[in-house]
Short mmCIF file of C-alpha atoms in Angstrom, two decimals:
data_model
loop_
_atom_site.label_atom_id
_atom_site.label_comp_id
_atom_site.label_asym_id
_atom_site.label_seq_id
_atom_site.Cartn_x
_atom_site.Cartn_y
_atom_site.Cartn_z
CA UNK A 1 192.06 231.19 153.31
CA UNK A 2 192.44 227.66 153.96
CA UNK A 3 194.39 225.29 150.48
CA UNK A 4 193.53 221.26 150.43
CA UNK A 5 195.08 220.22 147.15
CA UNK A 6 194.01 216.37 145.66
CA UNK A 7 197.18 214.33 145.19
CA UNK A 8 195.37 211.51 143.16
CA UNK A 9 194.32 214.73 140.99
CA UNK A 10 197.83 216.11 140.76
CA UNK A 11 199.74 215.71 137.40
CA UNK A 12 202.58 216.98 138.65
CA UNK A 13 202.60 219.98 136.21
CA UNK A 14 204.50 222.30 138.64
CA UNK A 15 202.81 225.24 137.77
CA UNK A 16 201.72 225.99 140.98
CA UNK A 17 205.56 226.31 142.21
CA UNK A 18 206.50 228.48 139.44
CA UNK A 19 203.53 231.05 140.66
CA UNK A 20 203.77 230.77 144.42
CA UNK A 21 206.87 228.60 145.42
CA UNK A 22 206.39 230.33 148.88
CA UNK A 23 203.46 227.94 149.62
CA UNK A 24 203.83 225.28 147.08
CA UNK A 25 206.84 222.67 145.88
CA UNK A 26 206.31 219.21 144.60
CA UNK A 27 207.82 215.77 145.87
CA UNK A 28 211.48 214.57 144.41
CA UNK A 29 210.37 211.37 143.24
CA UNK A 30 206.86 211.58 141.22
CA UNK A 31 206.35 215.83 141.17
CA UNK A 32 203.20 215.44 143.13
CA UNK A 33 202.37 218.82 145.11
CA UNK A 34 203.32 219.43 148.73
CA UNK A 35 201.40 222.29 150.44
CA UNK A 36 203.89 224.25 151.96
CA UNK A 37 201.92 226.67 153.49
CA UNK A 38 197.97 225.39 154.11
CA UNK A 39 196.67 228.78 155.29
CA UNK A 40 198.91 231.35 153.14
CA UNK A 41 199.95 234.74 154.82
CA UNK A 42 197.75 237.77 153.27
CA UNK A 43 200.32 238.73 150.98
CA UNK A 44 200.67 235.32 149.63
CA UNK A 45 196.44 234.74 148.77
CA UNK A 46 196.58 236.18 145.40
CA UNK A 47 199.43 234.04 143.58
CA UNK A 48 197.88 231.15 145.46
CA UNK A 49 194.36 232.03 143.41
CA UNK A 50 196.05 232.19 140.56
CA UNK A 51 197.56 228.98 141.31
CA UNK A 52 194.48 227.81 141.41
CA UNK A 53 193.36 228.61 138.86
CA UNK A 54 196.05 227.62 136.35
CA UNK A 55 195.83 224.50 138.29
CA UNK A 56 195.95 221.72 134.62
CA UNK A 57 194.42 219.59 136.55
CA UNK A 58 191.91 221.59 138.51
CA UNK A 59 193.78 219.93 142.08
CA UNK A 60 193.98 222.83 144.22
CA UNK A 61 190.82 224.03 145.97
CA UNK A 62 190.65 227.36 148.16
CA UNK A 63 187.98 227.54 151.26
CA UNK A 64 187.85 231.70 150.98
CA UNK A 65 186.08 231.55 154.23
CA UNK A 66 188.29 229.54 156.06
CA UNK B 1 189.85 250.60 125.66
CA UNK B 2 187.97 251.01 128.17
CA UNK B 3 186.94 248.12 130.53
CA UNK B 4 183.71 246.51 128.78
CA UNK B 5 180.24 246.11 130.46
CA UNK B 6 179.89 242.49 128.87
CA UNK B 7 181.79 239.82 128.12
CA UNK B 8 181.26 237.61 126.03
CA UNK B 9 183.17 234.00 125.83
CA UNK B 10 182.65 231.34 123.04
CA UNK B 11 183.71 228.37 124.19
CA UNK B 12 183.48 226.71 127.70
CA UNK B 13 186.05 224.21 128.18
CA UNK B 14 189.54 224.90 130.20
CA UNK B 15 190.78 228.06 127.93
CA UNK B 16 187.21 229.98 128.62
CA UNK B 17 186.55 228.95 131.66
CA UNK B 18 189.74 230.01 132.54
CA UNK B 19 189.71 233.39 130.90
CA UNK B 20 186.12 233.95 132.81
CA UNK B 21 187.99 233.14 136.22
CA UNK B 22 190.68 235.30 135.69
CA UNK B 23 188.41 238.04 135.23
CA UNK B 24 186.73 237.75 138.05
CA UNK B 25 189.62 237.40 139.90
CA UNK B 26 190.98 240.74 138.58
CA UNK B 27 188.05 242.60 139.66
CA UNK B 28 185.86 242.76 136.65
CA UNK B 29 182.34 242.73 137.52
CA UNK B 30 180.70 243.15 134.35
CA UNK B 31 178.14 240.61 132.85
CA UNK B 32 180.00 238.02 132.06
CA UNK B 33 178.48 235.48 129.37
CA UNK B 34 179.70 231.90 128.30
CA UNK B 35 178.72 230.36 125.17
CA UNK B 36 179.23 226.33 125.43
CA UNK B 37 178.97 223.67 122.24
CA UNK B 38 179.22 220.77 124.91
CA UNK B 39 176.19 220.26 127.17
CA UNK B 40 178.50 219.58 129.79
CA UNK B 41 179.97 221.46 132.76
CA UNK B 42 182.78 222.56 132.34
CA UNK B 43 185.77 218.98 131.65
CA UNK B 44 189.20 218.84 131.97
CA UNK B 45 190.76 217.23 128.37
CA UNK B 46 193.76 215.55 129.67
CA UNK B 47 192.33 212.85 132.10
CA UNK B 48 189.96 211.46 128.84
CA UNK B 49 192.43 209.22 127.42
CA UNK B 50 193.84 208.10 130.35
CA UNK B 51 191.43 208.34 134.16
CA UNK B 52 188.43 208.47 131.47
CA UNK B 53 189.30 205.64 129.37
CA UNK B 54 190.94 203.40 131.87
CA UNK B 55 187.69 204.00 134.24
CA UNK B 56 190.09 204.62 137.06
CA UNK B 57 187.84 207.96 137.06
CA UNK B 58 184.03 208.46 136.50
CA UNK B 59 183.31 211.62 134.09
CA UNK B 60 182.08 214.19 136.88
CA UNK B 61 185.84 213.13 138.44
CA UNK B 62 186.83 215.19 135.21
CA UNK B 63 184.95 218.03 135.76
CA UNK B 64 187.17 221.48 135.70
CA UNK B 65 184.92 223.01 138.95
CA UNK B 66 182.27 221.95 141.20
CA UNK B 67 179.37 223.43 140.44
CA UNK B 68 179.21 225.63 143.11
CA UNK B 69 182.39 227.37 141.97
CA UNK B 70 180.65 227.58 139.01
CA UNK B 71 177.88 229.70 140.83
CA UNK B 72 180.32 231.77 142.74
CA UNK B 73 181.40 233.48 138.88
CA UNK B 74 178.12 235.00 138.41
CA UNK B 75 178.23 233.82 134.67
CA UNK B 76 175.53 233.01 132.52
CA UNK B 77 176.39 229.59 131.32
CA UNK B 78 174.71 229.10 127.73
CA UNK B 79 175.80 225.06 127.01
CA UNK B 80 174.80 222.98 124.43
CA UNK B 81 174.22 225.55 122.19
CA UNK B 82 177.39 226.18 119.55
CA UNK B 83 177.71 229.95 118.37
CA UNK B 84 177.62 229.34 114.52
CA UNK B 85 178.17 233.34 113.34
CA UNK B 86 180.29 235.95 114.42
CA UNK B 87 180.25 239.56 113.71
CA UNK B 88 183.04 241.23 114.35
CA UNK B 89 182.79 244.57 114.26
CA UNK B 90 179.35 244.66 115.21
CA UNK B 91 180.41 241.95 118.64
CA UNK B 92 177.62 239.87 117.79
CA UNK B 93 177.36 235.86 118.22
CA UNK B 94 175.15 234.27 116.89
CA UNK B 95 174.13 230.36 118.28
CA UNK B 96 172.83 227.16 116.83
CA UNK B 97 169.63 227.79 118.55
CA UNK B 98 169.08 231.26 117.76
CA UNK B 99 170.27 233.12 120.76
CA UNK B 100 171.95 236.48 119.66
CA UNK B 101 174.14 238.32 121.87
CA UNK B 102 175.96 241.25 121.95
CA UNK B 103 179.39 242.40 124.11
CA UNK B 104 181.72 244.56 124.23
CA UNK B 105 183.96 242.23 124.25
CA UNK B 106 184.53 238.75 122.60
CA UNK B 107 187.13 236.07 123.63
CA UNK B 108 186.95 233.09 121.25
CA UNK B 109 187.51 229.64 122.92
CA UNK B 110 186.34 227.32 120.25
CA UNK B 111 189.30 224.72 120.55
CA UNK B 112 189.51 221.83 118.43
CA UNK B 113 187.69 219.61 116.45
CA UNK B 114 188.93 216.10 116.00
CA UNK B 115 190.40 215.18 112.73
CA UNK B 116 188.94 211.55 111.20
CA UNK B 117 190.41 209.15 108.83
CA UNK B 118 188.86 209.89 105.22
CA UNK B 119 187.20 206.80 105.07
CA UNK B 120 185.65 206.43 108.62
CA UNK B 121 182.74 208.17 107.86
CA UNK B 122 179.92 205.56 108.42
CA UNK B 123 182.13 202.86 109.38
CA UNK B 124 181.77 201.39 112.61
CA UNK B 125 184.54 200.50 114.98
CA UNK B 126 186.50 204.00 114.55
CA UNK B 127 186.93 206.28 117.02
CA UNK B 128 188.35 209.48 118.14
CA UNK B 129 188.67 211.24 120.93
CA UNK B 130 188.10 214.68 121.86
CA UNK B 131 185.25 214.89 124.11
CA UNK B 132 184.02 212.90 127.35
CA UNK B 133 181.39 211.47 124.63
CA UNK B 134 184.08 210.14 122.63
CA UNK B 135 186.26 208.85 125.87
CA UNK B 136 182.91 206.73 127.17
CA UNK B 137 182.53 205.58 123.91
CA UNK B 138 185.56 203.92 123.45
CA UNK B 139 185.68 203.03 126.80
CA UNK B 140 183.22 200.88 126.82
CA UNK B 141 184.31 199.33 122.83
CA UNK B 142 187.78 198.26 124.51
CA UNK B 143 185.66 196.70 127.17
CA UNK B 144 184.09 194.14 124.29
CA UNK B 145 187.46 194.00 122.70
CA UNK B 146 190.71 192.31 122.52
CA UNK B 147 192.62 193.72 119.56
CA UNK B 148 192.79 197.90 119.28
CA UNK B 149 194.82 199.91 116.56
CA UNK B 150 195.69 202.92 117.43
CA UNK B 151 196.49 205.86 114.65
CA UNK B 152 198.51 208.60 115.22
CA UNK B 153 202.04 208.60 117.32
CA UNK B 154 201.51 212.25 119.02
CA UNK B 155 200.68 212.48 122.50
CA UNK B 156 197.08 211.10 122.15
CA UNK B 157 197.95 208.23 120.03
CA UNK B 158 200.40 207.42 122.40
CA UNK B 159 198.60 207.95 125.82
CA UNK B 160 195.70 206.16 124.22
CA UNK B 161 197.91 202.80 123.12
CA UNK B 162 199.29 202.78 126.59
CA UNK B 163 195.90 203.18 128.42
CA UNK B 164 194.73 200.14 126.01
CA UNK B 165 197.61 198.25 126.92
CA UNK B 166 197.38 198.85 130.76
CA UNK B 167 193.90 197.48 130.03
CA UNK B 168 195.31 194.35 128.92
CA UNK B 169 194.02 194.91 125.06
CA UNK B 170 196.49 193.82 122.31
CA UNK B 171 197.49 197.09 120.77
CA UNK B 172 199.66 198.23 118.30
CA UNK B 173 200.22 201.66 117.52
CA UNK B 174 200.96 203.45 114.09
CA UNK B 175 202.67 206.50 112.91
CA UNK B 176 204.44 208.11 110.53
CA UNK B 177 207.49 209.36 112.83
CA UNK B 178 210.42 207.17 113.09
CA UNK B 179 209.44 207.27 117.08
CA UNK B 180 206.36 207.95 118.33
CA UNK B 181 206.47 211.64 119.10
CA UNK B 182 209.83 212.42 118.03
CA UNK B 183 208.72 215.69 116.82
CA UNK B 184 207.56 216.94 120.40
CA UNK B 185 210.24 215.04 122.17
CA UNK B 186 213.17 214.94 119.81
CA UNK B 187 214.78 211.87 119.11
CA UNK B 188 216.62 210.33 121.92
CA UNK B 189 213.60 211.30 124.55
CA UNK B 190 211.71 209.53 121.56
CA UNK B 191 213.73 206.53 121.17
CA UNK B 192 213.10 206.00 125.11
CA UNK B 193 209.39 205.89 124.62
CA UNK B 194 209.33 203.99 121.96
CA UNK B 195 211.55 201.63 124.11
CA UNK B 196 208.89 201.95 127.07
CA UNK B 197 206.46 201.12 124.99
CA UNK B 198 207.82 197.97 123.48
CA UNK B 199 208.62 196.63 126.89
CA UNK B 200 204.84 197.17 127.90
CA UNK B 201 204.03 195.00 125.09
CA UNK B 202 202.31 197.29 122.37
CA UNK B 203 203.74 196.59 118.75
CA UNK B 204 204.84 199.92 117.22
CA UNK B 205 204.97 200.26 113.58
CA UNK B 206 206.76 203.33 113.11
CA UNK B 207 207.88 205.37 109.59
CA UNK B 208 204.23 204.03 108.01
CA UNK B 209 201.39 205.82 106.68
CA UNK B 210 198.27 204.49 106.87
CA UNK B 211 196.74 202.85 103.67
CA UNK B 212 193.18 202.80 104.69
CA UNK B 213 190.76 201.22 106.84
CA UNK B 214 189.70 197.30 106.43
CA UNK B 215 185.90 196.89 106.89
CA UNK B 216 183.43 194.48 106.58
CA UNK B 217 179.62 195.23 106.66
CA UNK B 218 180.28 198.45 107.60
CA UNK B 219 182.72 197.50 111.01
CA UNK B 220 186.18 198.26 110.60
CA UNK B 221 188.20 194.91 110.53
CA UNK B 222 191.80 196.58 110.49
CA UNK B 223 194.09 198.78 108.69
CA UNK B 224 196.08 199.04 106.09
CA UNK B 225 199.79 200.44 106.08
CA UNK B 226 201.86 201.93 103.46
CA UNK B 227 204.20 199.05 103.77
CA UNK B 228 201.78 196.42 102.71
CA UNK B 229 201.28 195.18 106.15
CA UNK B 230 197.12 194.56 107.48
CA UNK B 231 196.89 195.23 110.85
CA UNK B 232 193.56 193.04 112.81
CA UNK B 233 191.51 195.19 114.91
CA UNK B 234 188.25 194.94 115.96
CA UNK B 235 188.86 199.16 117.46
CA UNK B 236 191.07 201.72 115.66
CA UNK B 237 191.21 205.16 117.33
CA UNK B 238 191.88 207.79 114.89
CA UNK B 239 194.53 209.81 117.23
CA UNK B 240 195.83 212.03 113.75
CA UNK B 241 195.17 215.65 115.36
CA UNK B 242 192.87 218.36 115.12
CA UNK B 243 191.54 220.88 113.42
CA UNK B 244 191.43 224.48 115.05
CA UNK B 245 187.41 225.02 115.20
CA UNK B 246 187.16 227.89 113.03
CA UNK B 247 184.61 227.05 110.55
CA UNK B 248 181.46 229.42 111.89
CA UNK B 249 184.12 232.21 111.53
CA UNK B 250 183.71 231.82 107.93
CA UNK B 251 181.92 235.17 107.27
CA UNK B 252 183.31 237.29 110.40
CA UNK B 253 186.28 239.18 108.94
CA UNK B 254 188.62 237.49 111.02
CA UNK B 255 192.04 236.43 109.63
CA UNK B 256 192.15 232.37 109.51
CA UNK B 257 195.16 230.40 108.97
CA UNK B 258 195.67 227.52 110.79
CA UNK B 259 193.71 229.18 113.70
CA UNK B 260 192.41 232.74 114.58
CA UNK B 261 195.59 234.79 113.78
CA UNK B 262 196.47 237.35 116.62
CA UNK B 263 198.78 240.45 117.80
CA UNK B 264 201.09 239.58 120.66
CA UNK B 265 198.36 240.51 122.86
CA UNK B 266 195.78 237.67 121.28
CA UNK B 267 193.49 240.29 119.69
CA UNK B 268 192.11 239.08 116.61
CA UNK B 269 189.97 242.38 115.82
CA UNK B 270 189.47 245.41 118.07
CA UNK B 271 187.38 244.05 120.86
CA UNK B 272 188.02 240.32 119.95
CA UNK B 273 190.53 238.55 121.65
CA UNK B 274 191.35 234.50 121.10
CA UNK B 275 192.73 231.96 123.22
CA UNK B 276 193.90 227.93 123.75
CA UNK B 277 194.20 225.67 120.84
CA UNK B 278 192.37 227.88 118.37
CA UNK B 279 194.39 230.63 118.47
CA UNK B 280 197.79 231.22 116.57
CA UNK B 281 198.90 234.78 118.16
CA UNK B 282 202.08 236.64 117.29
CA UNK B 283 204.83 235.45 120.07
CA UNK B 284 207.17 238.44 120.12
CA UNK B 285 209.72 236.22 122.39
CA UNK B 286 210.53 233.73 118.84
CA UNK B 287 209.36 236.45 116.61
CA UNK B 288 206.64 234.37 115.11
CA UNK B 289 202.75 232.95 114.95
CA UNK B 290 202.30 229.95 117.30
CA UNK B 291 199.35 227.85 118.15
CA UNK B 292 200.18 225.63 121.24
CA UNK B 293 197.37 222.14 121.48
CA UNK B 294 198.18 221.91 125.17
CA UNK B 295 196.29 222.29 128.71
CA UNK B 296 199.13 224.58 130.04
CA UNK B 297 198.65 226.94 127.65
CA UNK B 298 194.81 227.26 127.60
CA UNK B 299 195.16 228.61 130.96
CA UNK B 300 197.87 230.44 130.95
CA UNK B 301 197.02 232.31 127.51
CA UNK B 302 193.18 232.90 129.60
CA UNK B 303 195.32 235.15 132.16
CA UNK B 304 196.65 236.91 129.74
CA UNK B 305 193.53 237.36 127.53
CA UNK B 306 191.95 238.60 130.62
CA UNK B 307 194.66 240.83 131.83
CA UNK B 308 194.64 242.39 128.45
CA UNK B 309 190.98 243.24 128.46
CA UNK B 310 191.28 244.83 131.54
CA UNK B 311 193.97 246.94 129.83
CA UNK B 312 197.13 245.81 131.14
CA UNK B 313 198.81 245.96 127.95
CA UNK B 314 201.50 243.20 128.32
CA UNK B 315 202.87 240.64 125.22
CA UNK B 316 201.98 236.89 126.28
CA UNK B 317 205.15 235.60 125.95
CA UNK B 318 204.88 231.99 127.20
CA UNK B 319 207.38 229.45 127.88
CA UNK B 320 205.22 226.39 126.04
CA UNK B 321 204.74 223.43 128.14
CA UNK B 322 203.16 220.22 128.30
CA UNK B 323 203.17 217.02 130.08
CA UNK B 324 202.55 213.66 129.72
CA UNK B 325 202.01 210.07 131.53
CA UNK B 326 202.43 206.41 129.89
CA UNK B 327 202.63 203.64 131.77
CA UNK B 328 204.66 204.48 135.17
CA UNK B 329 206.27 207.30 133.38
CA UNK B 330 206.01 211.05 133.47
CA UNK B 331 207.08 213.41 131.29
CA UNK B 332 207.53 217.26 131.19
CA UNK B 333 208.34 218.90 127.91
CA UNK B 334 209.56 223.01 128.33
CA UNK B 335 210.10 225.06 125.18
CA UNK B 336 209.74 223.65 121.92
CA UNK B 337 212.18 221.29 119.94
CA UNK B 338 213.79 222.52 117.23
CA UNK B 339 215.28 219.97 114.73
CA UNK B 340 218.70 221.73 114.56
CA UNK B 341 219.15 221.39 118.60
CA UNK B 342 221.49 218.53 120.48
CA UNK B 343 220.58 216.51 123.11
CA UNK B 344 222.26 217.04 126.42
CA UNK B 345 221.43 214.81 129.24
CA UNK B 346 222.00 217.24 132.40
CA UNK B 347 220.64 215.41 135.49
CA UNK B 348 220.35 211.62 136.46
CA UNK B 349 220.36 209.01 133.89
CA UNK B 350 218.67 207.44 130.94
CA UNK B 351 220.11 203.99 132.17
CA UNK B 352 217.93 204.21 135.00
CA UNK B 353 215.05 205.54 133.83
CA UNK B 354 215.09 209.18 135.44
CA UNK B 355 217.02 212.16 133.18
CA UNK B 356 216.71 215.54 132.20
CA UNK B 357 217.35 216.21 129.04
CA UNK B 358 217.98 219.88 127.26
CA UNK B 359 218.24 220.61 123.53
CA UNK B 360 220.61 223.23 122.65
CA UNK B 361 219.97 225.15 119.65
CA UNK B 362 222.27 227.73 117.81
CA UNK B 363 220.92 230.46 119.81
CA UNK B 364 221.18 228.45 123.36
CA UNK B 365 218.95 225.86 125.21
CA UNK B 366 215.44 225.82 123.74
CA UNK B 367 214.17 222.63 125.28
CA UNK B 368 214.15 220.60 128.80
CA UNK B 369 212.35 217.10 128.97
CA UNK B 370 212.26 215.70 132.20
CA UNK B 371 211.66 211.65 132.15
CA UNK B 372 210.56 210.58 135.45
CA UNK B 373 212.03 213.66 136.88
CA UNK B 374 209.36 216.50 137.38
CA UNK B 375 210.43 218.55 140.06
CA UNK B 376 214.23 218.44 138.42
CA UNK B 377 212.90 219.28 135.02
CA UNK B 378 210.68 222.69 136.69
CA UNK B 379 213.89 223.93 137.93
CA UNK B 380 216.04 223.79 134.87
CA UNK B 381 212.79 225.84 133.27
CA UNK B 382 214.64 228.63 134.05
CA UNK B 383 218.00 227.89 131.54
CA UNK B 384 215.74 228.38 128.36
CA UNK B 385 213.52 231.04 130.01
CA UNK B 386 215.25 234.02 128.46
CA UNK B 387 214.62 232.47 125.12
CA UNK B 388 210.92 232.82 125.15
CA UNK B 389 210.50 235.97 127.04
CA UNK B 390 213.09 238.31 125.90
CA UNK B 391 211.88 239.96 122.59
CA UNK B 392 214.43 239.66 119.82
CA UNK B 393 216.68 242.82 119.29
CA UNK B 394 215.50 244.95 116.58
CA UNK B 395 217.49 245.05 113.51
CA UNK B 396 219.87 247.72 113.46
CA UNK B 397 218.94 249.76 109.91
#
């Protein structure tokens, strides 16, 4: 699994880091995300879908191939 | 219950879109259905009074998922076509264009439907905003305008007059709250808005109702305010809420009241669940019905929806959450205000622009705001946490 997130997208919601702070945190000064981890261990791909997923802004997108 | 063959979702916008993913995602492979008003792939609300409007974004920019994701779900995507009848027992939708269809199971993701000024009907000039229609719409009235009054001092109103303003319209914005959005933000996160906004140049008039609309010929030509005061405009936006989109529930046996009323699991009726703005469930965590209007929760409450089709079995006890951006300022509300809470600034400073604020209520903090301080804000989430998610004690007969 391969994670490209949009920063222009971002809002900064932090919702990602709640679910999966292992691969996600967001920068001090404006909350924008900061990919931590682009290709996430196995045991990390789930809460990084659901990330996704809860994503309000729709700014992270998962190549499942990759 | 057993895990259903069909599912059926009424709505297609961020709460049922959502609910369909996480479904998928938890293994159900089912026939999955979605039911759409809007003719539209699937949009994201938030960016529509601010990317939208501004035109920093065109409208596909707002789109929730490229359409191949929207491929990959194996849904069938009926859009443009409203359900207008629901039978509940029998799990029946009916549409606008005659489509019946049946499922097992029924998630109702109707949202909102904007409220309007009583007198706008037929009168030109007066806006609202709820869908990327609406957004374009205006967009393209502020472009042929100077002067915009904006209704309505929630988050809307105020996103929308400081859009208009970063546009370099004359705007003033009107409400009845002695701040615009005191009651979301409390008063001294409130105050500091209000502050931001003055400094941006947007008159507020704040603690007035609105009279009426001015018009001539048909085109609005201001407002009115309870104070006696006429306010120009050439554009008012109607920002004064919305109205939980209930109204083809009418005959379908459902409970309505302010919403679909739920369980703590958002089931309306055996096999009918609701979620997102239109649905005001039983949160066990505060011991009460809440309906939440934000984009945090229509995704959120969609995990849980699906999780409890799938027969998990767990309360949704969320901690509610929104955000918001005007002008170079970001804000984070967690938990909900409560009017007997104080204030207590607990990281950086309101003198320079970048705090965190959290109310304390009787029971302990209920509230953190963050102002210009995202990341900060997330991590003192977890002081009011226990508040939401740990189910009151039962009364001891």
């Amino acid at each position: 699994m391969k994670i490209t997130v949009d920063e222009e997208k971002c809002c900064g919601a932090g919702q990602c880091v709640l679910i999966a702070p292992e691969v996600f945190d967001q920068r001090d000064d404006d909350g924008i995300v900061v990919l931590l981890e682009a290709e996430p261990a196995a045991e990390h791909q789930d809460v990084v879908r659901e990330s996704a997923s809860v994503c309000p802004a729709a700014a992270i997108h998962l190549d499942e191939k990759a | 219950m057993n895990t259903p063959q069909h599912v059926l979702v009424v709505g297609a916008s961020a709460a049922g879109l959502s609910t369909a993913e996480a479904l998928r995602r938890k293994g159900f492979d089912g026939r999955l259905t979605l039911v759409g008003a809007e003719s539209e792939l699937p949009y994201d609300r938030p960016p529509l009074s601010k990317q939208v409007l501004s035109g920093a974004w065109d409208t596909t920019r707002a789109q929730l998922r490229p359409k191949e994701a929207l491929d990959a779900l194996a849904a069938e995507f009926v859009l443009g076509d409203p359900a207008v009848e629901l039978d509940a027992d029998g799990r029946r939708v009916r549409t606008a264009s005659g489509l019946r269809v049946t499922a097992d199971a029924i998630v109702i993701a109707t949202g909102l439907k904007a409220r309007e000024l009583p007198d706008q009907a037929g009168m030109s000039g007066v806006h609202v905003i709820r869908t990327v229609g609406d957004a374009v719409r205006l967009r393209s009235a502020l472009l042929k305008t100077e002067r915009v009054v904006v209704v309505g001092d929630g988050v809307l109103g105020a996103e929308t007059a400081s859009t208009a303003r970063s546009m370099g319209l004359e705007v003033c914005l009107v409400g009845p709250q002695p701040a615009p959005m005191t009651e979301q933000l409390g008063p001294l996160v409130a105050d500091h808005l209000a502050d931001l906004h003055r400094r941006h140049g947007v008159c507020l008039h704040s603690g007035v109702l609105l009279e009426g609309l001015v018009s001539r010929d048909g085109a609005v030509t201001g407002v009115r305010l309870s104070d006696g005061e006429d306010l120009p405009a050439d554009v008012v936006v109607a920002a004064v809420g919305g109205l939980p989109a209930t109204d083809w529930l009418a005959d379908s046996g459902l409970r309505l009241d302010d919403g679909i009323v739920c369980d703590e699991h958002c089931r309306a009726a055996e096999g009918v669940w609701a979620v997102g703005d239109v649905a005001r469930w039983h949160h066990q965590g505060l011991g009460r019905l809440l309906r939440l209007e934000n984009r945090t929760n229509a995704s959120e409450q969609a995990l849980a929806v699906a999780a409890d089709i799938l027969g998990e079995n767990r309360p949704y006890l969320p901690v509610p959450y929104f955000w918001t951006d005007q002008f170079d300022v970001k804000l984070q509300a967690y938990g909900l205000p409560s009017a007997d809470s104080q204030a207590q600034i607990v990281e950086g400073d309101p003198g320079e622009s970048r705090f965190v604020v959290r109310h304390n209520g009787p029971r302990g903090p209920m509230g953190v705001l963050g102002w210009k301080m995202p990341r900060q804000a997330r991590l003192h989430r977890a002081s009011i946490v226990d508040q939401y998610t740990r189910p009151p004690e039962p009364a001891t007969p």
